[in-house]
Amino acid sequence: GDGIMNLLEYAVGTNGIIQNASPQVVTLAPVSGDQYLRLSIPKNPAATDVTFIVEASSDLQNWSSAGLIVELNTSNQLVVRDNIAVTNGVQRFMRVRVTQ
């Protein structure tokens, strides 16, 4: 009942039966005087059969992983930063998809 798909619950190590908050956190990352969206998500180290795909968009219609910067990718956490600054007035959005 929390709106999180069971595959994502498995991939991040949360319980699909218990309602919990979204595990992904989107923050602003300062780099060279500009601000960039940064998405952080926990990973379930036992979920070796899933793939995380982080994408960004300016219009919520066209999504792409091209140019995104992977800051951290361990068995426990994934942190990805956008490559387009939000300080130049462009709206940016980020999402994570999980495939198996």
CSV table of N, CA, C and O in Angstrom, one decimal:
chain,number,residue,atom,x,y,z
A,1,GLY,N,0.8,-1.2,0.0
A,1,GLY,CA,0.0,0.0,0.0
A,1,GLY,C,0.8,1.3,0.0
A,1,GLY,O,0.3,2.3,0.2
A,2,ASP,N,2.2,1.2,-0.2
A,2,ASP,CA,3.0,2.4,-0.2
A,2,ASP,C,3.3,2.9,-1.6
A,2,ASP,O,4.0,3.9,-1.7
A,3,GLY,N,2.8,2.3,-2.6
A,3,GLY,CA,3.0,2.7,-4.0
A,3,GLY,C,4.3,2.4,-4.6
A,3,GLY,O,4.7,2.8,-5.7
A,4,ILE,N,5.1,1.6,-3.8
A,4,ILE,CA,6.4,1.2,-4.3
A,4,ILE,C,6.3,-0.2,-4.9
A,4,ILE,O,5.8,-1.1,-4.2
A,5,MET,N,6.7,-0.4,-6.1
A,5,MET,CA,6.6,-1.7,-6.7
A,5,MET,C,7.5,-2.8,-6.0
A,5,MET,O,8.6,-2.4,-5.5
A,6,ASN,N,7.0,-4.0,-6.0
A,6,ASN,CA,7.7,-5.0,-5.2
A,6,ASN,C,9.2,-5.3,-5.7
A,6,ASN,O,10.1,-5.6,-5.0
A,7,LEU,N,9.4,-5.1,-7.1
A,7,LEU,CA,10.7,-5.3,-7.6
A,7,LEU,C,11.7,-4.2,-7.0
A,7,LEU,O,12.8,-4.5,-6.6
A,8,LEU,N,11.2,-3.0,-6.9
A,8,LEU,CA,12.0,-1.9,-6.3
A,8,LEU,C,12.2,-2.2,-4.8
A,8,LEU,O,13.3,-2.0,-4.3
A,9,GLU,N,11.2,-2.7,-4.1
A,9,GLU,CA,11.3,-3.0,-2.7
A,9,GLU,C,12.4,-4.1,-2.5
A,9,GLU,O,13.3,-4.0,-1.6
A,10,TYR,N,12.4,-5.1,-3.4
A,10,TYR,CA,13.5,-6.1,-3.3
A,10,TYR,C,14.8,-5.6,-3.6
A,10,TYR,O,15.8,-5.8,-2.9
A,11,ALA,N,14.9,-4.7,-4.6
A,11,ALA,CA,16.2,-4.2,-5.1
A,11,ALA,C,16.9,-3.3,-4.0
A,11,ALA,O,18.1,-3.2,-3.9
A,12,VAL,N,16.1,-2.6,-3.2
A,12,VAL,CA,16.6,-1.7,-2.2
A,12,VAL,C,16.6,-2.3,-0.8
A,12,VAL,O,17.1,-1.7,0.1
A,13,GLY,N,16.0,-3.5,-0.7
A,13,GLY,CA,16.1,-4.2,0.6
A,13,GLY,C,15.0,-3.8,1.6
A,13,GLY,O,15.2,-3.9,2.8
A,14,THR,N,13.9,-3.3,1.1
A,14,THR,CA,12.8,-3.0,2.0
A,14,THR,C,11.7,-4.1,1.9
A,14,THR,O,11.7,-4.8,0.9
A,15,ASN,N,10.8,-4.1,2.8
A,15,ASN,CA,9.8,-5.1,2.9
A,15,ASN,C,8.6,-4.7,2.1
A,15,ASN,O,8.0,-3.7,2.4
A,16,GLY,N,8.2,-5.5,1.1
A,16,GLY,CA,7.0,-5.2,0.3
A,16,GLY,C,5.7,-5.3,1.0
A,16,GLY,O,4.7,-4.8,0.5
A,17,ILE,N,5.7,-5.9,2.1
A,17,ILE,CA,4.4,-6.1,2.9
A,17,ILE,C,4.2,-4.9,3.8
A,17,ILE,O,3.0,-4.5,4.1
A,18,ILE,N,5.3,-4.2,4.2
A,18,ILE,CA,5.2,-3.1,5.2
A,18,ILE,C,5.2,-1.8,4.4
A,18,ILE,O,6.1,-1.6,3.6
A,19,GLN,N,4.4,-0.9,4.8
A,19,GLN,CA,4.4,0.4,4.1
A,19,GLN,C,5.6,1.2,4.6
A,19,GLN,O,5.8,1.4,5.8
A,20,ASN,N,6.4,1.8,3.7
A,20,ASN,CA,7.5,2.6,4.1
A,20,ASN,C,7.7,3.7,3.1
A,20,ASN,O,7.1,3.7,2.0
A,21,ALA,N,8.5,4.7,3.4
A,21,ALA,CA,8.7,5.9,2.5
A,21,ALA,C,9.6,5.5,1.4
A,21,ALA,O,10.3,4.5,1.4
A,22,SER,N,9.6,6.3,0.3
A,22,SER,CA,10.4,6.1,-0.8
A,22,SER,C,11.9,6.0,-0.4
A,22,SER,O,12.3,6.9,0.3
A,23,PRO,N,12.6,5.0,-0.8
A,23,PRO,CA,14.0,4.9,-0.4
A,23,PRO,C,15.0,5.9,-1.1
A,23,PRO,O,16.1,6.1,-0.7
A,24,GLN,N,14.5,6.4,-2.3
A,24,GLN,CA,15.4,7.3,-3.0
A,24,GLN,C,15.4,8.7,-2.5
A,24,GLN,O,14.4,9.2,-2.0
A,25,VAL,N,16.5,9.4,-2.5
A,25,VAL,CA,16.7,10.7,-2.0
A,25,VAL,C,17.3,11.6,-3.1
A,25,VAL,O,18.3,11.2,-3.7
A,26,VAL,N,16.6,12.7,-3.5
A,26,VAL,CA,17.2,13.6,-4.5
A,26,VAL,C,17.5,14.9,-3.8
A,26,VAL,O,16.7,15.5,-3.0
A,27,THR,N,18.8,15.3,-4.0
A,27,THR,CA,19.3,16.5,-3.3
A,27,THR,C,20.0,17.3,-4.4
A,27,THR,O,20.1,16.9,-5.5
A,28,LEU,N,20.4,18.5,-4.0
A,28,LEU,CA,21.2,19.4,-4.9
A,28,LEU,C,22.7,19.2,-4.5
A,28,LEU,O,23.0,19.3,-3.3
A,29,ALA,N,23.5,19.1,-5.5
A,29,ALA,CA,25.0,18.9,-5.2
A,29,ALA,C,25.7,20.1,-5.8
A,29,ALA,O,25.6,20.4,-7.0
A,30,PRO,N,26.4,20.9,-5.0
A,30,PRO,CA,27.2,22.0,-5.5
A,30,PRO,C,28.5,21.5,-6.2
A,30,PRO,O,29.2,20.8,-5.6
A,31,VAL,N,28.7,22.0,-7.4
A,31,VAL,CA,29.9,21.7,-8.2
A,31,VAL,C,30.3,22.9,-8.9
A,31,VAL,O,29.6,23.4,-9.8
A,32,SER,N,31.5,23.4,-8.6
A,32,SER,CA,32.0,24.6,-9.3
A,32,SER,C,31.1,25.8,-9.4
A,32,SER,O,30.9,26.4,-10.5
A,33,GLY,N,30.4,26.0,-8.3
A,33,GLY,CA,29.5,27.2,-8.3
A,33,GLY,C,28.1,26.9,-8.9
A,33,GLY,O,27.2,27.8,-8.8
A,34,ASP,N,27.8,25.7,-9.4
A,34,ASP,CA,26.5,25.4,-9.9
A,34,ASP,C,25.9,24.3,-9.1
A,34,ASP,O,26.6,23.7,-8.3
A,35,GLN,N,24.6,24.1,-9.2
A,35,GLN,CA,23.9,23.1,-8.5
A,35,GLN,C,23.4,22.0,-9.4
A,35,GLN,O,22.8,22.4,-10.5
A,36,TYR,N,23.5,20.8,-9.1
A,36,TYR,CA,23.1,19.6,-9.9
A,36,TYR,C,22.3,18.7,-9.1
A,36,TYR,O,22.5,18.5,-7.9
A,37,LEU,N,21.2,18.1,-9.7
A,37,LEU,CA,20.4,17.1,-9.0
A,37,LEU,C,21.3,15.9,-8.7
A,37,LEU,O,22.1,15.5,-9.6
A,38,ARG,N,21.1,15.3,-7.6
A,38,ARG,CA,21.9,14.1,-7.2
A,38,ARG,C,20.8,13.1,-6.6
A,38,ARG,O,20.1,13.5,-5.7
A,39,LEU,N,20.8,11.9,-7.2
A,39,LEU,CA,19.9,10.9,-6.7
A,39,LEU,C,20.7,9.8,-5.9
A,39,LEU,O,21.7,9.3,-6.4
A,40,SER,N,20.3,9.5,-4.7
A,40,SER,CA,20.9,8.5,-3.9
A,40,SER,C,19.9,7.4,-3.6
A,40,SER,O,18.7,7.7,-3.2
A,41,ILE,N,20.3,6.2,-3.7
A,41,ILE,CA,19.3,5.1,-3.4
A,41,ILE,C,20.1,3.9,-2.8
A,41,ILE,O,21.2,3.6,-3.3
A,42,PRO,N,19.5,3.3,-1.8
A,42,PRO,CA,20.2,2.1,-1.2
A,42,PRO,C,20.0,0.9,-2.1
A,42,PRO,O,19.1,0.9,-2.9
A,43,LYS,N,21.0,0.0,-2.0
A,43,LYS,CA,20.9,-1.2,-2.8
A,43,LYS,C,21.0,-2.4,-1.8
A,43,LYS,O,21.7,-2.4,-0.8
A,44,ASN,N,20.2,-3.4,-2.2
A,44,ASN,CA,20.2,-4.7,-1.4
A,44,ASN,C,21.4,-5.5,-1.9
A,44,ASN,O,21.3,-6.0,-3.1
A,45,PRO,N,22.4,-5.8,-1.1
A,45,PRO,CA,23.6,-6.5,-1.6
A,45,PRO,C,23.2,-7.9,-2.1
A,45,PRO,O,23.9,-8.5,-2.9
A,46,ALA,N,22.1,-8.5,-1.6
A,46,ALA,CA,21.7,-9.8,-2.0
A,46,ALA,C,20.9,-9.8,-3.3
A,46,ALA,O,20.7,-10.9,-3.9
A,47,ALA,N,20.5,-8.7,-3.8
A,47,ALA,CA,19.8,-8.6,-5.1
A,47,ALA,C,20.7,-8.4,-6.2
A,47,ALA,O,20.8,-7.4,-6.9
A,48,THR,N,21.5,-9.5,-6.5
A,48,THR,CA,22.5,-9.4,-7.6
A,48,THR,C,21.9,-9.7,-8.9
A,48,THR,O,22.6,-9.5,-9.9
A,49,ASP,N,20.6,-9.9,-9.0
A,49,ASP,CA,19.9,-10.2,-10.3
A,49,ASP,C,19.1,-9.0,-10.8
A,49,ASP,O,18.3,-9.1,-11.7
A,50,VAL,N,19.4,-7.8,-10.2
A,50,VAL,CA,18.7,-6.6,-10.7
A,50,VAL,C,19.7,-5.6,-11.2
A,50,VAL,O,20.8,-5.6,-10.9
A,51,THR,N,19.2,-4.7,-12.0
A,51,THR,CA,20.0,-3.6,-12.6
A,51,THR,C,19.2,-2.3,-12.3
A,51,THR,O,18.0,-2.2,-12.5
A,52,PHE,N,20.0,-1.3,-11.8
A,52,PHE,CA,19.5,0.0,-11.5
A,52,PHE,C,19.8,0.9,-12.7
A,52,PHE,O,20.9,0.9,-13.2
A,53,ILE,N,18.8,1.6,-13.2
A,53,ILE,CA,18.9,2.5,-14.3
A,53,ILE,C,18.4,3.9,-13.8
A,53,ILE,O,17.3,4.1,-13.6
A,54,VAL,N,19.4,4.8,-13.8
A,54,VAL,CA,19.0,6.2,-13.3
A,54,VAL,C,18.9,7.0,-14.6
A,54,VAL,O,19.7,7.0,-15.5
A,55,GLU,N,17.8,7.8,-14.7
A,55,GLU,CA,17.6,8.7,-15.9
A,55,GLU,C,17.2,10.1,-15.4
A,55,GLU,O,16.8,10.3,-14.3
A,56,ALA,N,17.5,11.0,-16.3
A,56,ALA,CA,17.2,12.4,-16.1
A,56,ALA,C,16.3,13.0,-17.3
A,56,ALA,O,16.4,12.4,-18.4
A,57,SER,N,15.6,14.0,-17.0
A,57,SER,CA,14.7,14.6,-18.0
A,57,SER,C,14.5,16.1,-17.7
A,57,SER,O,14.6,16.5,-16.6
A,58,SER,N,14.2,16.8,-18.8
A,58,SER,CA,13.9,18.2,-18.6
A,58,SER,C,12.4,18.5,-18.8
A,58,SER,O,11.8,19.5,-18.5
A,59,ASP,N,11.7,17.4,-19.3
A,59,ASP,CA,10.2,17.6,-19.6
A,59,ASP,C,9.3,16.5,-19.1
A,59,ASP,O,8.1,16.5,-19.5
A,60,LEU,N,9.8,15.5,-18.4
A,60,LEU,CA,9.1,14.3,-17.9
A,60,LEU,C,8.6,13.5,-19.1
A,60,LEU,O,7.8,12.5,-18.8
A,61,GLN,N,9.0,13.7,-20.3
A,61,GLN,CA,8.6,12.9,-21.4
A,61,GLN,C,9.7,12.1,-22.0
A,61,GLN,O,9.6,10.9,-22.3
A,62,ASN,N,10.9,12.8,-22.1
A,62,ASN,CA,12.1,12.2,-22.7
A,62,ASN,C,13.1,11.9,-21.6
A,62,ASN,O,13.6,12.9,-21.0
A,63,TRP,N,13.4,10.7,-21.3
A,63,TRP,CA,14.3,10.3,-20.3
A,63,TRP,C,15.6,9.7,-20.8
A,63,TRP,O,15.5,9.0,-21.8
A,64,SER,N,16.7,10.0,-20.2
A,64,SER,CA,18.0,9.5,-20.7
A,64,SER,C,19.0,9.3,-19.6
A,64,SER,O,19.0,10.1,-18.6
A,65,SER,N,19.9,8.3,-19.7
A,65,SER,CA,21.0,8.1,-18.8
A,65,SER,C,22.3,8.7,-19.3
A,65,SER,O,23.3,8.8,-18.6
A,66,ALA,N,22.2,9.2,-20.6
A,66,ALA,CA,23.5,9.7,-21.2
A,66,ALA,C,24.1,10.9,-20.5
A,66,ALA,O,23.4,11.8,-20.1
A,67,GLY,N,25.3,10.8,-20.1
A,67,GLY,CA,26.0,11.9,-19.5
A,67,GLY,C,25.9,12.0,-18.0
A,67,GLY,O,26.6,12.8,-17.4
A,68,LEU,N,25.1,11.1,-17.4
A,68,LEU,CA,24.9,11.2,-15.9
A,68,LEU,C,26.2,10.7,-15.3
A,68,LEU,O,26.9,9.8,-15.8
A,69,ILE,N,26.5,11.2,-14.1
A,69,ILE,CA,27.8,11.0,-13.5
A,69,ILE,C,27.5,10.0,-12.3
A,69,ILE,O,26.8,10.4,-11.3
A,70,VAL,N,28.1,8.9,-12.3
A,70,VAL,CA,28.0,7.9,-11.2
A,70,VAL,C,29.1,8.3,-10.2
A,70,VAL,O,30.3,8.2,-10.4
A,71,GLU,N,28.6,8.8,-9.1
A,71,GLU,CA,29.5,9.2,-8.0
A,71,GLU,C,29.9,8.1,-7.1
A,71,GLU,O,31.0,8.0,-6.5
A,72,LEU,N,29.0,7.1,-6.9
A,72,LEU,CA,29.2,6.0,-6.0
A,72,LEU,C,28.3,4.8,-6.5
A,72,LEU,O,27.1,5.0,-6.8
A,73,ASN,N,28.9,3.6,-6.6
A,73,ASN,CA,28.2,2.5,-7.0
A,73,ASN,C,28.8,1.3,-6.3
A,73,ASN,O,29.7,0.7,-6.8
A,74,THR,N,28.2,1.0,-5.1
A,74,THR,CA,28.7,-0.1,-4.3
A,74,THR,C,27.6,-1.2,-4.2
A,74,THR,O,26.5,-1.0,-4.7
A,75,SER,N,27.8,-2.2,-3.5
A,75,SER,CA,26.8,-3.2,-3.3
A,75,SER,C,25.7,-2.7,-2.3
A,75,SER,O,24.6,-3.3,-2.3
A,76,ASN,N,25.9,-1.6,-1.6
A,76,ASN,CA,25.0,-1.1,-0.7
A,76,ASN,C,24.3,0.3,-1.1
A,76,ASN,O,23.3,0.7,-0.5
A,77,GLN,N,24.9,1.0,-2.1
A,77,GLN,CA,24.4,2.3,-2.4
A,77,GLN,C,24.8,2.7,-3.8
A,77,GLN,O,25.8,2.4,-4.3
A,78,LEU,N,23.9,3.5,-4.4
A,78,LEU,CA,24.1,4.1,-5.7
A,78,LEU,C,23.8,5.6,-5.6
A,78,LEU,O,22.8,6.0,-5.1
A,79,VAL,N,24.8,6.4,-6.1
A,79,VAL,CA,24.7,7.8,-6.1
A,79,VAL,C,25.0,8.3,-7.5
A,79,VAL,O,26.1,8.1,-8.0
A,80,VAL,N,24.1,9.0,-8.1
A,80,VAL,CA,24.2,9.5,-9.5
A,80,VAL,C,23.9,11.0,-9.5
A,80,VAL,O,22.9,11.4,-9.0
A,81,ARG,N,24.7,11.7,-10.2
A,81,ARG,CA,24.5,13.2,-10.4
A,81,ARG,C,24.2,13.5,-11.8
A,81,ARG,O,24.8,13.0,-12.7
A,82,ASP,N,23.3,14.5,-12.0
A,82,ASP,CA,22.9,15.0,-13.3
A,82,ASP,C,24.1,15.7,-13.9
A,82,ASP,O,25.0,16.2,-13.2
A,83,ASN,N,24.2,15.8,-15.2
A,83,ASN,CA,25.2,16.6,-15.9
A,83,ASN,C,24.8,17.9,-16.3
A,83,ASN,O,25.6,18.7,-16.9
A,84,ILE,N,23.5,18.3,-16.1
A,84,ILE,CA,23.0,19.6,-16.5
A,84,ILE,C,22.7,20.4,-15.2
A,84,ILE,O,21.9,19.9,-14.4
A,85,ALA,N,23.2,21.5,-15.0
A,85,ALA,CA,23.0,22.3,-13.8
A,85,ALA,C,21.6,22.8,-13.8
A,85,ALA,O,21.0,23.2,-14.8
A,86,VAL,N,21.0,22.9,-12.6
A,86,VAL,CA,19.7,23.4,-12.4
A,86,VAL,C,19.8,24.9,-12.2
A,86,VAL,O,18.8,25.6,-12.3
A,87,THR,N,21.0,25.4,-11.9
A,87,THR,CA,21.1,26.9,-11.7
A,87,THR,C,21.0,27.7,-13.0
A,87,THR,O,21.0,28.9,-12.9
A,88,ASN,N,21.0,27.1,-14.1
A,88,ASN,CA,20.9,27.9,-15.4
A,88,ASN,C,19.4,28.0,-15.8
A,88,ASN,O,19.1,28.4,-16.9
A,89,GLY,N,18.5,27.7,-14.9
A,89,GLY,CA,17.1,27.9,-15.2
A,89,GLY,C,16.4,26.8,-15.8
A,89,GLY,O,15.2,26.9,-16.1
A,90,VAL,N,17.1,25.7,-16.1
A,90,VAL,CA,16.4,24.6,-16.8
A,90,VAL,C,15.9,23.6,-15.7
A,90,VAL,O,16.5,23.3,-14.7
A,91,GLN,N,14.6,23.3,-15.9
A,91,GLN,CA,14.0,22.3,-15.0
A,91,GLN,C,14.6,20.9,-15.2
A,91,GLN,O,14.8,20.5,-16.4
A,92,ARG,N,14.9,20.2,-14.2
A,92,ARG,CA,15.5,18.8,-14.3
A,92,ARG,C,14.8,17.9,-13.3
A,92,ARG,O,14.4,18.3,-12.2
A,93,PHE,N,14.6,16.7,-13.8
A,93,PHE,CA,14.0,15.6,-13.0
A,93,PHE,C,14.8,14.4,-13.1
A,93,PHE,O,15.5,14.2,-14.1
A,94,MET,N,14.8,13.6,-12.0
A,94,MET,CA,15.6,12.3,-12.0
A,94,MET,C,14.7,11.2,-11.5
A,94,MET,O,13.8,11.4,-10.7
A,95,ARG,N,14.9,10.0,-12.0
A,95,ARG,CA,14.2,8.8,-11.6
A,95,ARG,C,15.1,7.6,-11.7
A,95,ARG,O,16.1,7.6,-12.3
A,96,VAL,N,14.7,6.6,-10.9
A,96,VAL,CA,15.4,5.3,-11.0
A,96,VAL,C,14.5,4.2,-11.4
A,96,VAL,O,13.3,4.2,-11.0
A,97,ARG,N,14.9,3.4,-12.4
A,97,ARG,CA,14.2,2.2,-12.8
A,97,ARG,C,15.0,1.0,-12.4
A,97,ARG,O,16.2,1.0,-12.4
A,98,VAL,N,14.3,-0.1,-12.1
A,98,VAL,CA,15.0,-1.4,-11.8
A,98,VAL,C,14.4,-2.4,-12.7
A,98,VAL,O,13.2,-2.6,-12.9
A,99,THR,N,15.4,-3.2,-13.3
A,99,THR,CA,15.0,-4.3,-14.1
A,99,THR,C,15.6,-5.6,-13.6
A,99,THR,O,16.6,-5.6,-12.9
A,100,GLN,N,15.0,-6.7,-14.0
A,100,GLN,CA,15.5,-8.0,-13.5
A,100,GLN,C,15.7,-8.9,-14.7
A,100,GLN,O,15.0,-8.9,-15.6
